[in-house]
CSV table of C-alpha atoms in Angstrom, one decimal:
chain,number,residue,atom,x,y,z
A,1,MET,CA,6.8,5.3,50.9
A,2,ILE,CA,7.2,4.7,47.2
A,3,HIS,CA,10.7,5.3,45.7
A,4,THR,CA,11.4,6.0,42.1
A,5,LEU,CA,14.3,5.3,39.8
A,6,GLU,CA,14.2,7.3,36.5
A,7,ALA,CA,16.7,7.2,33.7
A,8,ASP,CA,16.6,9.5,30.7
A,9,GLY,CA,18.8,11.8,28.5
A,10,ILE,CA,21.0,8.8,27.8
A,11,GLN,CA,23.1,9.0,24.7
A,12,LEU,CA,25.5,6.1,24.0
A,13,ASP,CA,27.6,5.6,20.9
A,14,PHE,CA,30.1,2.9,19.9
A,15,GLY,CA,32.2,4.6,17.3
A,16,LEU,CA,29.8,5.9,14.6
A,17,ARG,CA,27.0,3.5,15.8
A,18,ARG,CA,24.4,5.1,18.0
A,19,ILE,CA,23.2,2.5,20.6
A,20,LEU,CA,21.0,4.6,22.9
A,21,SER,CA,19.5,8.0,22.1
A,22,ASP,CA,16.0,8.5,23.3
A,23,ILE,CA,15.5,6.7,26.6
A,24,TYR,CA,12.9,7.2,29.3
A,25,LEU,CA,12.6,4.6,32.0
A,26,LYS,CA,10.8,4.7,35.3
A,27,CYS,CA,10.8,2.1,38.0
A,28,GLU,CA,9.0,2.2,41.3
A,29,THR,CA,9.4,0.2,44.5
A,30,GLY,CA,6.7,-2.4,44.8
A,31,LYS,CA,6.6,-2.9,41.1
A,32,ILE,CA,8.4,-5.0,38.4
A,33,THR,CA,9.4,-3.2,35.3
A,34,GLY,CA,10.2,-5.3,32.3
A,35,LEU,CA,12.6,-4.3,29.5
A,36,LEU,CA,12.4,-6.2,26.3
A,37,GLY,CA,14.4,-5.8,23.1
A,38,ARG,CA,16.1,-7.8,20.4
A,39,ASN,CA,19.7,-8.8,20.6
A,40,GLY,CA,22.1,-5.9,20.3
A,41,GLN,CA,19.5,-3.3,21.0
A,42,GLY,CA,21.4,-2.1,24.1
A,43,LYS,CA,19.5,-3.6,27.0
A,44,SER,CA,22.6,-4.6,29.0
A,45,CYS,CA,24.3,-1.4,27.9
A,46,LEU,CA,21.4,0.6,29.3
A,47,MET,CA,21.6,-1.3,32.6
A,48,ASN,CA,25.4,-0.6,32.8
A,49,VAL,CA,24.9,3.1,32.1
A,50,ILE,CA,22.3,3.2,34.9
A,51,LEU,CA,24.8,1.4,37.2
A,52,GLY,CA,27.6,3.7,36.2
A,53,THR,CA,29.9,1.0,34.9
A,54,LEU,CA,29.6,2.1,31.3
A,55,ASN,CA,30.2,5.8,30.4
A,56,SER,CA,27.8,7.5,28.1
A,57,SER,CA,28.2,10.9,26.6
A,58,SER,CA,25.2,12.1,28.6
A,59,ASN,CA,22.7,10.6,31.1
A,60,SER,CA,20.5,11.4,33.9
A,61,VAL,CA,19.9,8.7,36.5
A,62,ARG,CA,17.6,9.9,39.3
A,63,PHE,CA,16.6,8.3,42.6
A,64,ASP,CA,13.5,10.0,44.0
A,65,GLY,CA,14.2,12.9,41.6
A,66,THR,CA,17.8,13.4,42.7
A,67,VAL,CA,20.5,12.9,40.1
A,68,THR,CA,22.9,10.2,41.4
A,69,ARG,CA,26.3,9.4,40.0
A,70,ASN,CA,28.3,6.2,40.5
A,71,VAL,CA,25.3,4.2,41.5
A,72,GLY,CA,27.5,1.1,41.3
A,73,LYS,CA,29.1,2.2,44.6
A,74,ARG,CA,25.7,2.4,46.3
A,75,PRO,CA,24.4,-1.2,46.8
A,76,ASP,CA,21.9,0.3,49.2
A,77,LEU,CA,20.2,2.0,46.2
A,78,LEU,CA,20.7,-0.5,43.4
A,79,LEU,CA,21.9,-4.0,43.0
A,80,TYR,CA,22.7,-5.6,39.7
A,81,LEU,CA,22.5,-9.2,38.5
A,82,PRO,CA,24.7,-9.5,35.3
A,83,GLN,CA,23.7,-11.9,32.6
A,84,PHE,CA,26.8,-14.1,33.4
A,85,ASN,CA,27.7,-15.9,36.6
A,86,PHE,CA,29.4,-13.5,39.0
A,87,ILE,CA,29.9,-15.5,42.2
A,88,PRO,CA,33.5,-16.5,42.6
A,89,LYS,CA,33.7,-20.2,41.7
A,90,SER,CA,35.7,-21.1,44.8
A,91,LEU,CA,33.0,-20.0,47.3
A,92,LYS,CA,30.6,-22.3,49.1
A,93,VAL,CA,26.9,-21.5,49.2
A,94,LYS,CA,27.1,-20.8,53.0
A,95,GLN,CA,30.0,-18.3,52.4
A,96,VAL,CA,28.0,-16.5,49.8
A,97,LEU,CA,24.9,-16.2,52.1
A,98,ASP,CA,27.2,-15.1,55.0
A,99,ASP,CA,28.8,-12.4,52.8
A,100,PHE,CA,25.4,-11.0,52.0
A,101,GLN,CA,24.2,-11.5,55.6
A,102,LEU,CA,21.4,-13.7,54.6
A,103,SER,CA,20.0,-16.6,56.6
A,104,TYR,CA,20.5,-20.1,55.2
A,105,PRO,CA,17.3,-21.6,56.8
A,106,ASP,CA,15.3,-18.9,55.0
A,107,PHE,CA,17.0,-19.7,51.7
A,108,GLU,CA,16.5,-23.5,52.3
A,109,ASN,CA,12.8,-22.9,53.1
A,110,ARG,CA,12.3,-20.9,49.9
A,111,PHE,CA,14.3,-23.4,47.7
A,112,PRO,CA,14.2,-26.9,49.4
A,113,GLU,CA,16.4,-28.4,46.7
A,114,PHE,CA,19.3,-26.7,48.5
A,115,LYS,CA,18.9,-28.9,51.6
A,116,GLU,CA,22.1,-30.8,51.1
A,117,LYS,CA,24.0,-28.0,49.4
A,118,TYR,CA,25.1,-25.9,52.4
A,119,ASN,CA,28.7,-26.9,52.1
A,120,SER,CA,28.8,-27.2,48.3
A,121,LYS,CA,30.9,-24.9,46.2
A,122,VAL,CA,28.8,-22.9,43.8
A,123,SER,CA,30.9,-24.3,40.9
A,124,HIS,CA,29.6,-27.8,41.9
A,125,LEU,CA,26.0,-26.7,41.5
A,126,SER,CA,24.0,-27.1,38.3
A,127,GLY,CA,23.7,-24.0,36.1
A,128,GLY,CA,20.1,-23.5,37.3
A,129,GLN,CA,21.0,-23.8,41.0
A,130,TRP,CA,24.0,-21.5,40.6
A,131,ARG,CA,21.7,-18.9,38.9
A,132,THR,CA,19.1,-19.4,41.6
A,133,VAL,CA,21.6,-18.5,44.3
A,134,GLU,CA,22.6,-15.4,42.4
A,135,ILE,CA,19.0,-14.2,41.9
A,136,TYR,CA,18.3,-14.9,45.6
A,137,ILE,CA,21.2,-12.8,46.9
A,138,ILE,CA,20.4,-9.9,44.6
A,139,ALA,CA,16.7,-10.0,45.3
A,140,LYS,CA,16.9,-10.6,49.0
A,141,THR,CA,19.7,-8.2,50.0
A,142,PRO,CA,18.2,-4.9,51.2
A,143,SER,CA,18.3,-2.1,48.5
A,144,LEU,CA,15.8,0.1,46.9
A,145,PHE,CA,16.1,-1.4,43.5
A,146,ALA,CA,17.5,-4.4,41.7
A,147,MET,CA,18.3,-4.8,38.0
A,148,LEU,CA,18.2,-8.4,36.7
A,149,ASP,CA,19.8,-9.1,33.4
A,150,GLU,CA,18.5,-12.3,31.9
A,151,PRO,CA,17.6,-14.0,35.2
A,152,PHE,CA,15.8,-16.9,33.6
A,153,THR,CA,18.8,-18.1,31.6
A,154,HIS,CA,20.0,-21.6,32.7
A,155,LEU,CA,16.8,-22.2,34.6
A,156,ASN,CA,14.4,-25.1,33.9
A,157,PRO,CA,10.6,-24.5,33.7
A,158,ILE,CA,10.0,-25.5,37.3
A,159,GLN,CA,12.8,-23.3,38.5
A,160,ILE,CA,11.5,-20.4,36.4
A,161,ASP,CA,8.0,-20.7,38.0
A,162,LYS,CA,9.6,-20.7,41.5
A,163,ILE,CA,11.7,-17.7,40.7
A,164,LYS,CA,8.7,-15.8,39.3
A,165,GLU,CA,6.8,-16.6,42.5
A,166,PHE,CA,9.8,-15.5,44.5
A,167,LEU,CA,10.2,-12.2,42.6
A,168,LEU,CA,6.5,-11.4,43.0
A,169,GLU,CA,6.9,-11.8,46.7
A,170,GLU,CA,10.1,-9.8,46.9
A,171,LYS,CA,8.7,-6.8,44.9
A,172,ALA,CA,7.0,-5.8,48.2
A,173,ASN,CA,10.5,-4.9,49.4
A,174,LYS,CA,12.0,-3.2,46.4
A,175,GLY,CA,11.6,-2.3,42.7
A,176,PHE,CA,12.8,-4.5,40.0
A,177,LEU,CA,14.0,-3.8,36.5
A,178,ILE,CA,14.2,-7.1,34.6
A,179,THR,CA,15.3,-7.9,31.1
A,180,ASP,CA,15.0,-11.3,29.5
A,181,HIS,CA,14.3,-12.9,26.1
A,182,MET,CA,11.6,-15.1,27.6
A,183,TYR,CA,9.1,-12.4,27.2
A,184,GLU,CA,6.1,-14.4,28.2
A,185,HIS,CA,7.5,-15.0,31.6
A,186,LEU,CA,8.5,-11.4,31.9
A,187,LEU,CA,5.0,-10.2,30.8
A,188,ASP,CA,3.5,-12.5,33.4
A,189,ILE,CA,5.2,-10.8,36.3
A,190,SER,CA,5.7,-7.2,35.1
A,191,ASP,CA,3.6,-4.2,36.0
A,192,THR,CA,5.1,-2.1,33.3
A,193,VAL,CA,7.0,-3.1,30.1
A,194,TYR,CA,9.3,-1.1,28.0
A,195,LEU,CA,10.5,-2.2,24.6
A,196,LEU,CA,13.9,-1.0,23.5
A,197,LYS,CA,14.1,-0.5,19.8
A,198,ASP,CA,16.5,1.5,17.6
A,199,GLY,CA,17.9,3.2,20.7
A,200,LYS,CA,14.5,4.3,22.0
A,201,THR,CA,12.3,3.0,24.8
A,202,HIS,CA,8.6,2.4,24.0
A,203,LEU,CA,6.1,1.9,26.8
A,204,THR,CA,3.9,-1.0,25.9
A,205,LYS,CA,0.7,-2.0,27.4
A,206,THR,CA,-0.4,-5.2,25.6
A,207,ILE,CA,1.2,-7.9,23.6
A,208,GLN,CA,-0.4,-6.3,20.6
A,209,ASP,CA,1.9,-3.3,21.1
A,210,LEU,CA,4.9,-5.7,21.0
A,211,ASP,CA,3.6,-7.1,17.7
A,212,ASP,CA,3.0,-3.6,16.3
A,213,LEU,CA,6.6,-2.7,17.2
A,214,GLY,CA,7.9,-5.8,15.5
A,215,TYR,CA,9.2,-7.6,18.6
A,216,VAL,CA,6.8,-10.6,18.4
A,217,ARG,CA,4.7,-12.1,15.7
A,218,LEU,CA,1.2,-13.0,16.8
B,1,MET,CA,35.2,-6.6,59.6
B,2,ARG,CA,33.2,-8.0,56.7
B,3,THR,CA,35.0,-5.7,54.3
B,4,LEU,CA,38.3,-6.8,55.6
B,5,LYS,CA,37.3,-10.5,55.2
B,6,LEU,CA,36.2,-9.9,51.6
B,7,ILE,CA,39.4,-8.0,50.7
B,8,THR,CA,41.5,-10.8,52.3
B,9,ARG,CA,39.6,-13.3,50.2
B,10,PHE,CA,40.4,-11.3,47.0
B,11,TYR,CA,44.0,-10.9,48.1
B,12,SER,CA,44.4,-14.6,48.8
B,13,GLY,CA,43.9,-15.2,45.0
B,14,ILE,CA,46.9,-13.1,44.1
B,15,PHE,CA,49.0,-13.5,47.3
B,16,LEU,CA,51.2,-16.4,46.1
B,17,VAL,CA,52.5,-14.7,42.9
B,18,ASN,CA,53.1,-11.4,44.8
B,19,PHE,CA,54.9,-13.2,47.6
B,20,LEU,CA,57.1,-15.1,45.2
B,21,ILE,CA,58.1,-11.8,43.7
B,22,THR,CA,58.9,-10.5,47.2
B,23,LEU,CA,61.1,-13.6,47.9
B,24,SER,CA,62.8,-13.2,44.5
B,25,CYS,CA,63.8,-9.7,45.6
B,26,VAL,CA,65.2,-11.0,48.9
B,27,TYR,CA,67.0,-13.7,47.0
B,28,SER,CA,68.6,-11.2,44.6
B,29,MET,CA,69.7,-9.1,47.6
B,30,ARG,CA,71.4,-12.1,49.2
B,31,HIS,CA,73.1,-12.8,45.8
B,32,PHE,CA,74.5,-9.3,45.5
B,33,GLY,CA,75.8,-9.3,49.1
B,34,ASP,CA,77.7,-6.1,49.9
B,35,ASP,CA,76.8,-4.5,46.5
B,36,VAL,CA,73.1,-4.7,47.4
B,37,HIS,CA,72.7,-0.9,47.2
B,38,GLU,CA,73.3,-1.1,43.4
B,39,ILE,CA,70.1,-3.0,42.8
B,40,ILE,CA,67.7,-1.6,45.5
B,41,GLY,CA,66.2,1.0,43.0
B,42,LEU,CA,65.8,-1.7,40.4
B,43,LEU,CA,64.0,-4.0,42.9
B,44,PHE,CA,61.7,-1.2,44.0
B,45,TRP,CA,60.5,-0.7,40.4
B,46,TYR,CA,60.4,-4.4,39.8
B,47,LYS,CA,58.0,-4.8,42.7
B,48,VAL,CA,55.9,-1.7,41.9
B,49,ILE,CA,55.4,-2.7,38.2
B,50,SER,CA,54.7,-6.4,39.1
B,51,LEU,CA,52.1,-5.3,41.6
B,52,ALA,CA,50.3,-3.2,39.0
B,53,LEU,CA,50.5,-6.0,36.4
B,54,ILE,CA,49.3,-8.7,38.8
B,55,PHE,CA,46.3,-6.5,39.9
B,56,TYR,CA,45.5,-5.7,36.3
B,57,PHE,CA,45.5,-9.4,35.2
B,58,ALA,CA,43.5,-10.4,38.3
B,59,VAL,CA,40.8,-7.8,37.5
B,60,HIS,CA,40.9,-8.7,33.8
B,61,TYR,CA,40.6,-12.4,34.2
B,62,LYS,CA,38.1,-12.2,37.0
B,63,LYS,CA,36.1,-9.3,35.8
B,64,ASN,CA,32.8,-11.1,36.3
B,65,GLU,CA,33.6,-11.5,40.0
B,66,GLN,CA,34.0,-7.7,40.3
B,67,TYR,CA,30.2,-7.5,40.3
B,68,TYR,CA,30.2,-9.7,43.4
B,69,TYR,CA,32.4,-7.3,45.3
B,70,GLN,CA,30.6,-4.4,43.9
B,71,SER,CA,27.3,-5.8,45.2
B,72,LEU,CA,28.9,-5.9,48.6
B,73,GLY,CA,29.9,-2.3,48.4
B,74,ILE,CA,33.6,-2.9,47.6
B,75,SER,CA,34.9,-1.0,44.6
B,76,LYS,CA,37.7,-2.1,42.3
B,77,LEU,CA,39.8,0.9,43.5
B,78,GLN,CA,39.3,-0.1,47.1
B,79,LEU,CA,40.4,-3.7,46.3
B,80,GLY,CA,43.4,-2.5,44.3
B,81,PHE,CA,44.6,0.1,46.8
B,82,THR,CA,44.2,-2.0,49.9
B,83,THR,CA,45.8,-5.2,48.6
B,84,SER,CA,48.7,-3.2,46.9
B,85,ALA,CA,49.4,-1.2,50.0
B,86,PHE,CA,49.5,-4.3,52.2
B,87,ASP,CA,51.6,-6.3,49.8
B,88,PHE,CA,54.1,-3.4,49.3
B,89,THR,CA,54.4,-3.1,53.1
B,90,LEU,CA,55.1,-6.8,53.3
B,91,TRP,CA,57.8,-6.4,50.6
B,92,LEU,CA,59.3,-3.5,52.5
B,93,VAL,CA,59.4,-5.5,55.8
B,94,PHE,CA,61.3,-8.3,54.1
B,95,ILE,CA,63.7,-6.0,52.3
B,96,LEU,CA,64.5,-4.1,55.5
B,97,ILE,CA,65.0,-7.3,57.4
B,98,GLN,CA,67.3,-8.6,54.7
B,99,LEU,CA,69.1,-5.3,54.5
B,100,PHE,CA,69.8,-4.8,58.2
B,101,ILE,CA,69.8,-8.3,59.7
B,102,GLY,CA,70.0,-10.7,56.8
B,103,ILE,CA,67.6,-13.6,56.5
B,104,PRO,CA,69.5,-17.0,57.0
B,105,ALA,CA,69.1,-19.5,54.1
B,106,TYR,CA,67.2,-22.0,56.2
B,107,ILE,CA,64.6,-19.4,57.2
B,108,PHE,CA,64.2,-18.3,53.7
B,109,ASN,CA,63.6,-21.9,52.5
B,110,MET,CA,61.2,-22.5,55.4
B,111,VAL,CA,59.1,-19.5,54.5
B,112,LEU,CA,59.1,-20.4,50.8
B,113,TRP,CA,58.0,-24.0,51.4
B,114,GLY,CA,55.7,-23.1,54.2
B,115,VAL,CA,53.8,-20.6,52.0
B,116,LEU,CA,53.7,-23.0,49.1
B,117,LEU,CA,52.3,-25.9,51.3
B,118,ILE,CA,49.7,-23.7,52.9
B,119,HIS,CA,48.6,-22.4,49.5
B,120,VAL,CA,48.2,-25.9,48.2
B,121,TYR,CA,46.3,-27.0,51.3
B,122,LEU,CA,43.9,-24.0,51.1
B,123,TYR,CA,43.5,-24.5,47.3
B,124,ASN,CA,42.4,-28.1,47.8
B,125,LYS,CA,40.2,-27.4,50.8
């Protein structure tokens, strides 16, 4: 069964500045939805409004057509990878995987560079490895959808390729909403791409659309 | 069980400072001796306000980590309520023991040093 996550009717203002006004976003399980936009356009704000950690004057977040409030308290529906590191520094890799009830051998098979890292604290990992652990737990933990805010930050090109491959496999189990400035990587793996500009979402189909909307220069 | 483990982990980060405040209350009661009833109300508010402040600072300085607990289904409210309720109960137990039985100085020192040493050990582990 295909599940849907839809967000619209979102209005967000910071003082006199309108951040989000005309939003429509639809994600489906089994698909990766990309969200592009320049700095300060409100991509992270939009994700936080969907999650319920940022209050907007109005919004409608629907799972399978049913309006759902406080989505942040429903990790079975939606998981969120923030753009900063969120795993407590003092934890070891094995503790993190235990907390999320994930198997270490599976993780090690997927990312062999973690073979000797079972007992390492996450703070002793490189920035790319730390991010890899975070992406893994969010993508692998059972839920209908996952939102990833700048997942490719801190990753080297080889790690990015592995993560892209991993996300393409995992989309069979959930729907992803991903935002990142590395738009080429995002375009590679996305089924649908929205561009957020001037508080509005624009559904784009080709890179030419992104050029027309002023996001890239071809 | 998993929820309890996660809440305990969060609490361990703020336990020491909360516990030192509890011990400072017991120490104040020992100091006041027979006039202890004069400061009980003050100690109560001292504990309640410090609990709220410590939780506020813990959440503020570790706000990124809140997403970790949130992803595991534990809200900020749940963390705050559970740890505060437990810590306040611990404070109450110590206060009542001091009030009705009195904690001898050597036990007071043993508890203080024991907690500090365990904390240093766990921190370096």
